[in-house]
Amino acid sequence: MASKRDWLDAGLVLLAEHGVPSVTIERLTERLGLSKGSFYHHFKGVTGYRTALLEHFEAERTTRFVEQAEQAEGDRLRTLMDLVLAPGPGLELEIAVRAWALQDAEARAVQERIDRTRVDYLTEICGDPDLAQALYLVVVGAGQVLPPLPGKQLKSALELVLGRRR
């Protein structure tokens, strides 16, 4: 039987690949090769699942990043940049959640909280609210241009803003 986390991780993949309309019980059960009964063992329905999915997204893409940066020895900002730029569905997932937030009040509230948390943390580690905002806007904007900015170019843009361009 799949764990609750397995269901949520599968939902993040679907969300990143195809957007929130793809996050259905049928698509999830198909992806995991499990029955609807297994889904209902963990969630009351798709609405409850989507709430849990937003919480999971926040935990994985914000809370975990902050915790890992805090535990790292050395430059917290560099550690945070490495986490943000790590291979995987990062930008695609961020785009999908932002698109969801434009159409759903609950997703919007979560996205607003995530944005505040991220900018506040950046401000704490940079010591400069304007720099923190600029760094965050570069990351968000990199995912919004088409095609999204690849990780190497995003890293260069961030380093340019930081004045660390080599």
Coordinates of C-alpha atoms in Angstrom, one line a residue, residues 1 5 21 33-34 43 49 54 56 60 63 65 69 88-90 92 103 110 117 119 121 126 146 148 152:
M1 CA 0.0 0.0 0.0
R5 CA 3.6 10.8 1.0
P21 CA -6.7 19.7 -14.0
G33 CA -1.0 1.4 -10.0
L34 CA -3.3 1.3 -7.0
F43 CA -7.9 11.2 1.8
Y49 CA -6.3 15.8 -1.4
L54 CA -0.7 22.4 -1.4
H56 CA 3.1 19.2 0.8
E60 CA 8.9 20.4 0.2
T63 CA 10.0 24.7 4.7
F65 CA 14.7 24.4 1.8
A69 CA 19.9 26.1 4.5
G88 CA 14.0 18.1 -11.1
P89 CA 10.6 19.6 -11.7
G90 CA 11.3 22.8 -9.7
E92 CA 7.6 23.5 -13.8
Q103 CA -8.0 30.2 -10.3
V110 CA -1.0 29.2 0.2
T117 CA 8.0 33.2 3.8
V119 CA 11.1 36.7 0.8
Y121 CA 13.9 34.3 4.7
C126 CA 20.8 38.8 2.9
L146 CA 9.0 31.1 -22.5
P148 CA 11.7 29.0 -18.9
K152 CA 22.7 27.6 -15.6

